[in-house]
Coordinates of C-alpha atoms (C1' of nucleotides) and ligand atoms in Angstrom, one line a residue:
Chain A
X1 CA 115.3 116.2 60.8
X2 CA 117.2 116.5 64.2
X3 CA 118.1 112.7 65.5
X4 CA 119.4 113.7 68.5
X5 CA 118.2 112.5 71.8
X6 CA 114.7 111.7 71.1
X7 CA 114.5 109.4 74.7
X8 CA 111.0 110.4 75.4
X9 CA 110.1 110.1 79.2
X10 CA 107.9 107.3 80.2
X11 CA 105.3 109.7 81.7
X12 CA 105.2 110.8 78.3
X13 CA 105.1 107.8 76.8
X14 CA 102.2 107.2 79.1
X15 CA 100.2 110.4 78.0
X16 CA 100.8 109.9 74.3
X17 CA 97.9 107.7 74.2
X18 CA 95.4 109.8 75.9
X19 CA 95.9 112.7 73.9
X20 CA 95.9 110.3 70.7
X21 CA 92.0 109.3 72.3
X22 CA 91.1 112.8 73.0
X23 CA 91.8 113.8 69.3
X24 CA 90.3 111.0 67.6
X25 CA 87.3 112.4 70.0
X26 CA 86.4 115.5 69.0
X27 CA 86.8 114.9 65.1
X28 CA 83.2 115.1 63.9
X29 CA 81.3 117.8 64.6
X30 CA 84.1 120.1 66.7
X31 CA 86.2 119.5 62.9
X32 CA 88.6 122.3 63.5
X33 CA 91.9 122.0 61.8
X34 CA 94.4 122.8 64.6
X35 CA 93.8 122.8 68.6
X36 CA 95.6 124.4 71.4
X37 CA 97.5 122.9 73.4
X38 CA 95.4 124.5 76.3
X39 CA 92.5 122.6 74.7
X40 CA 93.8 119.2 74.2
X41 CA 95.2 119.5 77.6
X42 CA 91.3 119.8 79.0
X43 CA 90.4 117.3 76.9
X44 CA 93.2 115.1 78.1
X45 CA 92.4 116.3 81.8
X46 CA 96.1 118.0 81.8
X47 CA 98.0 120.2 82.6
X48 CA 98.6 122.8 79.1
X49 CA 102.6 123.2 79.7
X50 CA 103.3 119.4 79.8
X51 CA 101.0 118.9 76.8
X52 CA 103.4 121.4 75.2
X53 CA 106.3 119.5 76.5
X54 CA 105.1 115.9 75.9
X55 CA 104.2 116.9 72.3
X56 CA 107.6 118.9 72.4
X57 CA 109.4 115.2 72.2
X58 CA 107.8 114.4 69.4
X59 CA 109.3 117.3 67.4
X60 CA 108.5 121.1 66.6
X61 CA 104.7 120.4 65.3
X62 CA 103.1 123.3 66.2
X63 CA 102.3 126.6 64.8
X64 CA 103.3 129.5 67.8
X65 CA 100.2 131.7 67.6
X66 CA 98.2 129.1 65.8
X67 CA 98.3 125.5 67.6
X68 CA 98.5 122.0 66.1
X69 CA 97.7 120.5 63.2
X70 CA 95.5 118.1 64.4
X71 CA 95.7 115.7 61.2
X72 CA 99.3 116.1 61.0
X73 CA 99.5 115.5 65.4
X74 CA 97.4 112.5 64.9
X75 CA 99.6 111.2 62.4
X76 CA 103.2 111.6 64.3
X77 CA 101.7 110.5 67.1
X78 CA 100.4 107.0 66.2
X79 CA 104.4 106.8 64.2
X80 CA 105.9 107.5 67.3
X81 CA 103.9 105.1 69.4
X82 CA 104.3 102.4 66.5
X83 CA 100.6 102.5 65.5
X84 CA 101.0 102.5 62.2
X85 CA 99.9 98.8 62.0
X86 CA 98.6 96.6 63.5
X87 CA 100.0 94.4 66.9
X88 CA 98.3 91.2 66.7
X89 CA 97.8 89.7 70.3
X90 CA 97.9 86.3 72.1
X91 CA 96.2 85.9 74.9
X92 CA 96.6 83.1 77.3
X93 CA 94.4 81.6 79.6
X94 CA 90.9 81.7 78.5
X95 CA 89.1 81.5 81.2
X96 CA 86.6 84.9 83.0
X97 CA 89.1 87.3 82.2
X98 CA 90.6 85.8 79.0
X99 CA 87.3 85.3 77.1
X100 CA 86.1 88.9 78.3
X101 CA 88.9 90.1 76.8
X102 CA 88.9 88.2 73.3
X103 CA 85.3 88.9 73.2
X104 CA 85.9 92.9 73.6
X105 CA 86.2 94.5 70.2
X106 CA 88.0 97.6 71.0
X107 CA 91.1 96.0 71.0
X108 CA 90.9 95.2 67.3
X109 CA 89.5 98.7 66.5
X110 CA 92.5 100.2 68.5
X111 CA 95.2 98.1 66.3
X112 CA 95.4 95.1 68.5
X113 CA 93.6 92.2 66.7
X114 CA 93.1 89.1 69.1
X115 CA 95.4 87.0 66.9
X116 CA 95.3 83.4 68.7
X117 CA 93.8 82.5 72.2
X118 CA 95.8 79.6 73.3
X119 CA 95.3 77.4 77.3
X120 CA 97.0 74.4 78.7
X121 CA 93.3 73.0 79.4
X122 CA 92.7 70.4 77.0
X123 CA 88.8 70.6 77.6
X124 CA 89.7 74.2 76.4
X125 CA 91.3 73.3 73.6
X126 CA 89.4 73.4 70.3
X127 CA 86.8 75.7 71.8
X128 CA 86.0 78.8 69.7
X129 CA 85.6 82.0 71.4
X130 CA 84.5 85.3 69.3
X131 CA 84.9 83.1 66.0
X132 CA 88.5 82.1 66.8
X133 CA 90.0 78.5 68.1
X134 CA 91.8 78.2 71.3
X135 CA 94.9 76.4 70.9
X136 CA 97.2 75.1 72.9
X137 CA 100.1 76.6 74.6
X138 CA 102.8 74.0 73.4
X139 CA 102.0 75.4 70.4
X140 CA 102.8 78.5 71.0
X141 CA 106.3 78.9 69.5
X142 CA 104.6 77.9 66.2
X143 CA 101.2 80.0 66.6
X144 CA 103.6 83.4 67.5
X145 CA 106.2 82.9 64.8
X146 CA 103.0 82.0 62.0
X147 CA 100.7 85.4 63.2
X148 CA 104.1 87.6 63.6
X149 CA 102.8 88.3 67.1
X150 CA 104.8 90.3 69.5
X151 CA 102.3 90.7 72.2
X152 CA 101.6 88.7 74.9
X153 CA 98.7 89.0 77.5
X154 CA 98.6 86.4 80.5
X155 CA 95.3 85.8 81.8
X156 CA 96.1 82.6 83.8
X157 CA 96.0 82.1 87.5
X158 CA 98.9 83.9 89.4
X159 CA 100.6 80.4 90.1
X160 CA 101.1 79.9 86.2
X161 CA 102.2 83.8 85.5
X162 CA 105.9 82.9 85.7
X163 CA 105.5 79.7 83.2
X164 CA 103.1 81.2 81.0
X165 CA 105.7 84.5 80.9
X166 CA 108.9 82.0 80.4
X167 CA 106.9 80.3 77.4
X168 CA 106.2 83.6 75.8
X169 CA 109.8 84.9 75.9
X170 CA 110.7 81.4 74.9
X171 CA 108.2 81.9 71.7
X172 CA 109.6 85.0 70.8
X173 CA 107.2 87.5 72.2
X174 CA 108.9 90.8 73.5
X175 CA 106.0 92.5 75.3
X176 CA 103.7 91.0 78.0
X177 CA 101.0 92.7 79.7
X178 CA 99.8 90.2 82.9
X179 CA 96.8 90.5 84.9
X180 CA 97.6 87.7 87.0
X181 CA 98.2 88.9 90.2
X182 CA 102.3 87.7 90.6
X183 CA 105.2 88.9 90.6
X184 CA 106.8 88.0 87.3
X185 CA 110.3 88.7 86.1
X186 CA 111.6 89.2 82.3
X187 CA 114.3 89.5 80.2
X188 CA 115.9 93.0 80.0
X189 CA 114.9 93.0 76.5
X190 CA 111.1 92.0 77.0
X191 CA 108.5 95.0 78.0
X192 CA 106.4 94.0 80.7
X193 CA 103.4 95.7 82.3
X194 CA 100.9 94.5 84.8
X195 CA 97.1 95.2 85.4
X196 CA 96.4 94.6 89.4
X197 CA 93.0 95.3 90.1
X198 CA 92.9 93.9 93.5
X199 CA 95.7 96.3 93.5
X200 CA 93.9 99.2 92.6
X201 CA 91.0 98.7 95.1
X202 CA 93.6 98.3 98.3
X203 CA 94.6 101.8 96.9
X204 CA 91.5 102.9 96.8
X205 CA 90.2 101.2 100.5
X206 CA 93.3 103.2 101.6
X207 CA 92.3 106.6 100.7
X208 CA 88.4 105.6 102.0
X209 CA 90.0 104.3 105.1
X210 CA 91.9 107.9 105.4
X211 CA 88.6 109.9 105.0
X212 CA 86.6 107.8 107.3
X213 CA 88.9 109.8 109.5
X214 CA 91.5 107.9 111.5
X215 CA 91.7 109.9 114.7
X216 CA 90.6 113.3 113.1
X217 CA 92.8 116.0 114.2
X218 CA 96.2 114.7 113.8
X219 CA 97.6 117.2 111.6
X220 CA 101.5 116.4 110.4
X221 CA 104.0 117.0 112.0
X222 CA 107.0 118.5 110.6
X223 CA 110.0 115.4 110.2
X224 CA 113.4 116.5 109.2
Chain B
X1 CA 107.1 109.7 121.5
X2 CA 106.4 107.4 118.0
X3 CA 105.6 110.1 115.3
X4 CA 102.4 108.6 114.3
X5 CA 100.3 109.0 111.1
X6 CA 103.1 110.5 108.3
X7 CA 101.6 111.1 105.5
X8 CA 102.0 107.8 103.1
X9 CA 103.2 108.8 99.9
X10 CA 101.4 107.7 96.9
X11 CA 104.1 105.7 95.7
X12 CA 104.2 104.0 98.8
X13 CA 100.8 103.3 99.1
X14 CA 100.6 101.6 95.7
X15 CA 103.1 99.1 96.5
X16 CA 102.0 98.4 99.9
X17 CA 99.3 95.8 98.6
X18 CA 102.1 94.2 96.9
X19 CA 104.1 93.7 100.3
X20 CA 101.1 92.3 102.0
X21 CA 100.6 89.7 98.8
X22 CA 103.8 88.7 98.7
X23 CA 104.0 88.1 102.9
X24 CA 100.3 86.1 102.1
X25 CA 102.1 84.1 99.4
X26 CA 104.7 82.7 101.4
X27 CA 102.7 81.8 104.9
X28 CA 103.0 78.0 105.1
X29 CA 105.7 76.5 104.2
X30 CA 108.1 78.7 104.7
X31 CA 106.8 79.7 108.2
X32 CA 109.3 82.1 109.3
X33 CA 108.0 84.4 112.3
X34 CA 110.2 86.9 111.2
X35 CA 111.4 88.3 107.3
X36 CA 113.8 90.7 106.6
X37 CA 114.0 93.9 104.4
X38 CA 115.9 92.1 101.7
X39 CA 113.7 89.1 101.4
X40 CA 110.6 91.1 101.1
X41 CA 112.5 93.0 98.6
X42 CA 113.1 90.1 96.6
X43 CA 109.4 88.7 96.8
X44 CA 108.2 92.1 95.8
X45 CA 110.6 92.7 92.6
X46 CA 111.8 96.1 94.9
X47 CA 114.7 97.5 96.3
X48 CA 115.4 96.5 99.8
X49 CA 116.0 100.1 100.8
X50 CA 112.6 100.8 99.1
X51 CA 111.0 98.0 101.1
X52 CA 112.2 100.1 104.5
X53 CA 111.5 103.6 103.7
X54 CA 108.2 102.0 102.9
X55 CA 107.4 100.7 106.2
X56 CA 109.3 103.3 108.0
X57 CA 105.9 104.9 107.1
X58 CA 104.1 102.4 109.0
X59 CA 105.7 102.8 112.1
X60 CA 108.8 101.1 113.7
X61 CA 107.3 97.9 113.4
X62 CA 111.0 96.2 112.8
X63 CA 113.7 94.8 115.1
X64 CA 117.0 95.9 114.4
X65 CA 119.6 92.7 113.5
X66 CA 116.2 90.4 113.1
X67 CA 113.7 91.9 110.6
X68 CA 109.9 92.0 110.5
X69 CA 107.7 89.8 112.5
X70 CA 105.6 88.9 110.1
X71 CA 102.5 88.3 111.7
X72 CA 102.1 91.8 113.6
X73 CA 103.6 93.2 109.8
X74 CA 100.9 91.7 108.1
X75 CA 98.2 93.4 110.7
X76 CA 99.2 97.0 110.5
X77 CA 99.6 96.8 107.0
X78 CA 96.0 95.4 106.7
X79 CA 95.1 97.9 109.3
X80 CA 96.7 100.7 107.4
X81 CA 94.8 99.9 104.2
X82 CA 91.9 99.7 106.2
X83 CA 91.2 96.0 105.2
X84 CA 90.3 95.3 108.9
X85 CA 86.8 94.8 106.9
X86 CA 85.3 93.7 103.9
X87 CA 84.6 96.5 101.6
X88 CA 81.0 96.0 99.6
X89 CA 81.5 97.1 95.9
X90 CA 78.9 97.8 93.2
X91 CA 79.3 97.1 89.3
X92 CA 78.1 99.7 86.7
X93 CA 77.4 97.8 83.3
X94 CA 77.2 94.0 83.0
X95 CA 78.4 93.6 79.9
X96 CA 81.0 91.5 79.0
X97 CA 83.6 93.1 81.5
X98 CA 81.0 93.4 84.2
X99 CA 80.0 89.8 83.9
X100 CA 83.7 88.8 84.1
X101 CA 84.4 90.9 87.5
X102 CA 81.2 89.7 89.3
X103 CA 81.9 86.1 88.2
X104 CA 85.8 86.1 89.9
X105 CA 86.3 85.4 92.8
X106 CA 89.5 86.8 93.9
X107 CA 87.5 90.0 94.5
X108 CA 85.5 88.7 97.5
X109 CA 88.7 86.5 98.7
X110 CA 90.5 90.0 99.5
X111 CA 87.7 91.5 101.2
X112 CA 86.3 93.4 98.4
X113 CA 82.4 91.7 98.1
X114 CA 80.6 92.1 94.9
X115 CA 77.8 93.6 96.6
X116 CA 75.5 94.9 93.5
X117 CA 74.7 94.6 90.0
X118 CA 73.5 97.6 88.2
X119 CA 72.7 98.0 84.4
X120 CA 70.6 100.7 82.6
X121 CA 70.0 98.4 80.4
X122 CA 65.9 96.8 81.1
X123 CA 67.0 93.5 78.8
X124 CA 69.5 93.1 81.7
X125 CA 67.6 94.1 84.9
X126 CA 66.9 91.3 86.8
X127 CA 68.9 88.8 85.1
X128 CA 71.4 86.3 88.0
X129 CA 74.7 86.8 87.4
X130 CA 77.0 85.2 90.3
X131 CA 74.1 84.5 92.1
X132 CA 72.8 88.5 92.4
X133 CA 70.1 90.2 90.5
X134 CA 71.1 93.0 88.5
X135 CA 69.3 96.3 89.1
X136 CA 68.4 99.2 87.6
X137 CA 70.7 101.9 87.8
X138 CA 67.9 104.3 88.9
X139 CA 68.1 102.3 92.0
X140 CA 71.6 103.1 92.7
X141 CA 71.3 105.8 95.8
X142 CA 69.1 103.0 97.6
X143 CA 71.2 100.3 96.6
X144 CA 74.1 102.0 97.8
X145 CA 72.5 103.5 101.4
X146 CA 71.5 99.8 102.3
X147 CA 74.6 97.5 101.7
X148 CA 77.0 100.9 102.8
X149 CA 78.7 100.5 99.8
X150 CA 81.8 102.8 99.0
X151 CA 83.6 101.9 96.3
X152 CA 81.9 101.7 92.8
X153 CA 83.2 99.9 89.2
X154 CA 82.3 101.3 86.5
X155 CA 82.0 98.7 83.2
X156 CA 79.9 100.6 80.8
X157 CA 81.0 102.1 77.4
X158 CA 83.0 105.3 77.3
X159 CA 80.0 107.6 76.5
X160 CA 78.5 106.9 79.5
X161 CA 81.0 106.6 81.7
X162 CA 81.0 110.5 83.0
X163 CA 77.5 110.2 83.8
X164 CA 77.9 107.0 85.5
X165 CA 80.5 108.6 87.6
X166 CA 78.0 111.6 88.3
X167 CA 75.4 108.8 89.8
X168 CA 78.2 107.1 91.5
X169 CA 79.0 110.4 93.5
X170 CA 74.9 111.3 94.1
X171 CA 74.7 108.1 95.2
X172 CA 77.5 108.6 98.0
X173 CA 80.2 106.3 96.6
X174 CA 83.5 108.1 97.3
X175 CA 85.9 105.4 95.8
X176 CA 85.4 105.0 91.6
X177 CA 87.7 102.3 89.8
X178 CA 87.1 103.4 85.8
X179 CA 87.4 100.4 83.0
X180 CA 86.2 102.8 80.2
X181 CA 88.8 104.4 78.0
X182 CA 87.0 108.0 78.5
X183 CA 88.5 110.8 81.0
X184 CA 86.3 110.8 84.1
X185 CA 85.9 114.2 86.7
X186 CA 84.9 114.1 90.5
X187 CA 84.9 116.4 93.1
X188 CA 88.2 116.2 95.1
X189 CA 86.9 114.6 98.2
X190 CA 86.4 111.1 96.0
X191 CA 88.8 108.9 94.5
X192 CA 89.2 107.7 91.6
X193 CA 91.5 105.7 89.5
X194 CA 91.8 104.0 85.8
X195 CA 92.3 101.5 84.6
X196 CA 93.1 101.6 80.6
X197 CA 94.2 98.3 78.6
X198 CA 94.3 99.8 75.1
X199 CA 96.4 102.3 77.0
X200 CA 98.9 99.8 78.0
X201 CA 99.0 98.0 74.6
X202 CA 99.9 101.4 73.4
X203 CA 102.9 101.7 75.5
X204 CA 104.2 98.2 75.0
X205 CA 103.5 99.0 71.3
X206 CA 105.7 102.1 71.8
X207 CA 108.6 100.7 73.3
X208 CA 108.4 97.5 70.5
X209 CA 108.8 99.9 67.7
X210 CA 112.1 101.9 69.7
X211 CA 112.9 98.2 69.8
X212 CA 112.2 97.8 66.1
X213 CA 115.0 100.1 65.4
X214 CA 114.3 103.6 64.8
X215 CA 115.1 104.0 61.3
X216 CA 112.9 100.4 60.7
X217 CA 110.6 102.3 58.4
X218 CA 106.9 101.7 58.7
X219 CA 106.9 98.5 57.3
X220 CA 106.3 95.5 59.5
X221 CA 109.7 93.3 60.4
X222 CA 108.4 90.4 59.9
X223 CA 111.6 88.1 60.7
X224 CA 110.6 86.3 63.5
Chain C
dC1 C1' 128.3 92.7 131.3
dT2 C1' 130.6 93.6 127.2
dG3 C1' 131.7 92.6 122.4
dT4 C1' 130.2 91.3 117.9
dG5 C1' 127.3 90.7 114.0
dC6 C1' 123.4 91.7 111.7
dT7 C1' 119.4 94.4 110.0
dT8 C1' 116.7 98.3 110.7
dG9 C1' 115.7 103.3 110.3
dT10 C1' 116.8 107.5 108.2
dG11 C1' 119.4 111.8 106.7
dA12 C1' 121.3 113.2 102.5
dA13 C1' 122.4 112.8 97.7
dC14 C1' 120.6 112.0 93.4
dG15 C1' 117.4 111.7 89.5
dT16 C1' 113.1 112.4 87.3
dG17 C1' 109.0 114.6 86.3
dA18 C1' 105.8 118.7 87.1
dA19 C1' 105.0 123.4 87.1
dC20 C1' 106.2 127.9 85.8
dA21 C1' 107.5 131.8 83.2
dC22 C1' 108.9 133.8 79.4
dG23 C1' 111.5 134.1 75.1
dT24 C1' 110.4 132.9 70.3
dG25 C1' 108.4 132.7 66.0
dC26 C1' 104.3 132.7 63.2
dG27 C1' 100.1 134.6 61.3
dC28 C1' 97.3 138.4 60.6
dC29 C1' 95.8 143.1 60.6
dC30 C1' 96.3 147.6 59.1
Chain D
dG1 C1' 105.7 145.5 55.2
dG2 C1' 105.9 146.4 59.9
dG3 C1' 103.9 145.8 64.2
dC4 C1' 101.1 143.1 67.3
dG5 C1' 99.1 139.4 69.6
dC6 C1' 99.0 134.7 70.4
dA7 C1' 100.4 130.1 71.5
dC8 C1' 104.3 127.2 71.1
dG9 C1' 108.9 125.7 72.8
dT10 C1' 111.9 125.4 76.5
dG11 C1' 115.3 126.8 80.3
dT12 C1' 114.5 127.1 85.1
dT13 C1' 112.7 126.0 89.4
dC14 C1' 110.4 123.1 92.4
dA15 C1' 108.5 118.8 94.4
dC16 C1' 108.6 114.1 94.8
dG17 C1' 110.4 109.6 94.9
dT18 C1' 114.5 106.6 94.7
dT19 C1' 118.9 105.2 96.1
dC20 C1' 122.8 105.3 99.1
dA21 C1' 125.3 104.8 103.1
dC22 C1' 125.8 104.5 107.7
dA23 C1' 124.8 105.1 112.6
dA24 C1' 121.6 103.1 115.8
dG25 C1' 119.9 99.4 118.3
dC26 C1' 118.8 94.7 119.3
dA27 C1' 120.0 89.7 120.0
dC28 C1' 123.0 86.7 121.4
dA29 C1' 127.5 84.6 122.7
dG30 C1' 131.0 84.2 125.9
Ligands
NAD1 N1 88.2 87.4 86.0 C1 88.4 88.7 86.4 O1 87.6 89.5 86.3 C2 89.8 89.0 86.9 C3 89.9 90.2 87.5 C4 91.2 90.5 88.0 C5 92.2 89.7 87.9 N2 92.0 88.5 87.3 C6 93.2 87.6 87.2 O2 93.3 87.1 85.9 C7 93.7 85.8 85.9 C8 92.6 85.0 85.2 O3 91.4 85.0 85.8 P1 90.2 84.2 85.4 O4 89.0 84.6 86.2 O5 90.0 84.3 83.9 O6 90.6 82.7 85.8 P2 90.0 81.4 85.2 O7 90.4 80.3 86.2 O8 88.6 81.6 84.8 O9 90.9 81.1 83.9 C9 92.2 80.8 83.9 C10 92.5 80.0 82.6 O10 93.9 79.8 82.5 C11 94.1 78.5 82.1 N3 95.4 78.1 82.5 C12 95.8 77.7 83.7 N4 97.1 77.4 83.8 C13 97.6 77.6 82.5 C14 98.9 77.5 81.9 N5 99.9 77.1 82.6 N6 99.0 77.9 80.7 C15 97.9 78.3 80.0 N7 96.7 78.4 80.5 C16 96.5 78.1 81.7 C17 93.0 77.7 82.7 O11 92.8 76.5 81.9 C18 91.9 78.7 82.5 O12 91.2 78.5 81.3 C19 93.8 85.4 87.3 O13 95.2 85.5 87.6 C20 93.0 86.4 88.0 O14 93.6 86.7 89.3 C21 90.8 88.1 86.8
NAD2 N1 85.4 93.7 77.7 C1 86.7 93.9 77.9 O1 87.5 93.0 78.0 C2 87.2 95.3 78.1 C3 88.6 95.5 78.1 C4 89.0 96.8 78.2 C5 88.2 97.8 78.4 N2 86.9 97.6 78.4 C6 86.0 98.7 78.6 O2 85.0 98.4 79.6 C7 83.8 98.9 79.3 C8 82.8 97.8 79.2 O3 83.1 96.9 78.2 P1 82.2 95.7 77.9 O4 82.9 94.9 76.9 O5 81.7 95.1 79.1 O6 81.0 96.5 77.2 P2 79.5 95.9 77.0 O7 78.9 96.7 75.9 O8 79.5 94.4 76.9 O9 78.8 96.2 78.3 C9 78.4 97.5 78.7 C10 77.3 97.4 79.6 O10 77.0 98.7 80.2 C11 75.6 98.9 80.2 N3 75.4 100.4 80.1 C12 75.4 101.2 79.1 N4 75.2 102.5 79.4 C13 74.9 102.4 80.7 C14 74.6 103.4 81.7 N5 74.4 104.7 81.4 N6 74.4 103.0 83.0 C15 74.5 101.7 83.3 N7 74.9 100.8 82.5 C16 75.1 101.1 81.2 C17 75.1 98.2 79.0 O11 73.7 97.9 79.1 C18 76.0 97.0 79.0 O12 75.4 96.0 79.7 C19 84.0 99.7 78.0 O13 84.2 101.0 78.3 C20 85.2 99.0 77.4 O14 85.9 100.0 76.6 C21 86.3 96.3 78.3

DNA sequence: CTGTGCTTGTGAACGTGAACACGTGCGCCC
DNA sequence: GGGCGCACGTGTTCACGTTCACAAGCACAG
């Protein structure tokens, strides 16, 4: 087995788990033992030469004239992106967006059990949501070290993102995903990705606002 | 002479909403009538150089030695995301996601009103969430003509997300934010974009196993 | 009015990822 | 067992976005 640079691209990274959806897809009834990676790239809604080369990172798996095994794809795949177990989850602030979330079952069926719910609302505190007690965030250094939980997701208004993110590192946890809409800032060491929505829909009034046609007519112009 | 309308590049336009928070966020207390490159930098977690390619795009809207006036900064940016006005939206699925967008507020505070409620499901037709009756899906192209609604959600499982998509589009919404984990087609001239959480967990998951160590096996390490 | 200091605006270098094209190797057919 | 076709693997090219560095230009002081 080569060890050499296996840095795999985040764009990659990002893909892995759409193709790793798009295969557990079809398994049923479309049971055939190897794909193309022109198929899985439709499936994926991709391009078939960076399916070759994303899958490429992962090491020689195909069969030239044949495809992949889809089985044995599956299987280096969820290695590689550390699915292999399970990543329990805290998430704090259980409020809309926090009980929404620990009430959703597909993170538990995708390997990320909702492990402890924790708020700095004492009314909060002691409430059971989806069969588990909320708990409260001083106790969080005790509650991530107990579960082995490595994941953090902050559902808290923006003004606490920082704090809540500063008492997860504290507690241990390396990867944070916040939906608070804030700026937050971690440790080198810590992953940290956000989920803006409000975000996402300025994008999209941008693009509406384009089409609704500012000033129709005004091609561009050529700036060098 | 003022080159007008250069195209915005994507990446630009995606952090643009995060320039016009972060101006927002400061406002009272520190009342400066002007900001500079480097402090909007710093309040967006960018590089400062970023932060004046970016509004280069807008226009020469700075003054050299001085920086931003951040009043008339704030306008053309809202102008150029065309958030001069509101921007009705319409939920698809009030399930347990659904129910949490309509009930939060921040939605309506940026100019993005929850402006409908739609469910194929007859249990939920009818019911008040947020103070609006939730209507049948079947509805949708009238629901949509009357309020002038653009930009649709879509909040119902993955199987029926395609087909919500293809109602959204009849229906003459041109803007399409997607919760379900499912890959989504529409014709060119509309917009859509994702947003995928198990997808996320999948890439912090990735980059906790590199952390992990590579050679870590596939055995939790569970030394917290 | 001229000099000085400060921050913008932007050409150019650089880096990364996407797309392409084709060499490579495997399976299968004859 | 040799040739043929197919789909992978990957070097190369291209496009885009980021970063750098600095000239340009404005405010203000003297
Ligand atoms: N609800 C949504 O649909 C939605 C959509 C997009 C973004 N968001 C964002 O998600 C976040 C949560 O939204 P929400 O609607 O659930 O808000 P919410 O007010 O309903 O819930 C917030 C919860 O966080 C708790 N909290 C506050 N400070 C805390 C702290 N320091 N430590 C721990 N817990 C704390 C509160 O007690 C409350 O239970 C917000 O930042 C919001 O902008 C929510
Ligand atoms: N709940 C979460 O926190 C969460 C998190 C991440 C992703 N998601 C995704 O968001 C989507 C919704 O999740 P949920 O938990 O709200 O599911 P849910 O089952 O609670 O709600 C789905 C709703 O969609 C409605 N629906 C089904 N088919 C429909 C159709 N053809 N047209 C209109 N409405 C239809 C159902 O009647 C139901 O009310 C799912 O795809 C889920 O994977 C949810």
């Amino acid at each position: 087995m080569s060890e050499r640079t296996r840095r795999i691209p985040e764009a990659t990274v990002a893909r892995l788990p759409v193709y790793l959806r798009s295969l557990l897809g079809l398994a049923e009834d479309d049971k055939a033992a190897t794909i193309s990676s022109e198929r899985l790239a439709e499936l994926a809604g991709v391009n078939a030469a960076k399916v070759r080369k994303d899958l490429s990172y992962l090491g020689s798996y195909g069969t030239r004239g044949v495809g992949y095994d889809v089985e044995y794809l599956l299987f280096q795949m969820s290695r590689e992106l550390g699915l292999t177990h399970d990543w329990p989850v805290v998430i704090v602030g259980v409020g809309n967006l926090g009980q929404a979330l620990a009430n959703y079952g597909g993170f538990t069926d995708r390997g990320f059990p909702i492990a402890a719910l924790v708020d700095a609302d004492p009314a909060k505190v002691g409430e059971m949501v989806h069969g588990i007690a909320v708990r409260h965030i001083d106790d969080l250094p005790a509650i991530a070290d107990g579960a082995g939980i490595a994941i953090g997701i902050i559902a808290t208004p923006a003004g606490a993102a920082q704090e809540v993110a500063d008492r997860l590192v504290a507690a241990g946890i390396t990867s944070i995903l916040n939906f608070a809409p804030a700026l937050v800032t971690v440790p080198a060491e810590t992953s940290l990705r956000k989920v803006d929505l409000a975000v996402e829909l300025q994008i999209l009034s941008f693009y509406q606002q384009q089409r609704a046609g500012p000033r129709a007519g005004v091609t561009v112009a050529r700036t060098s």
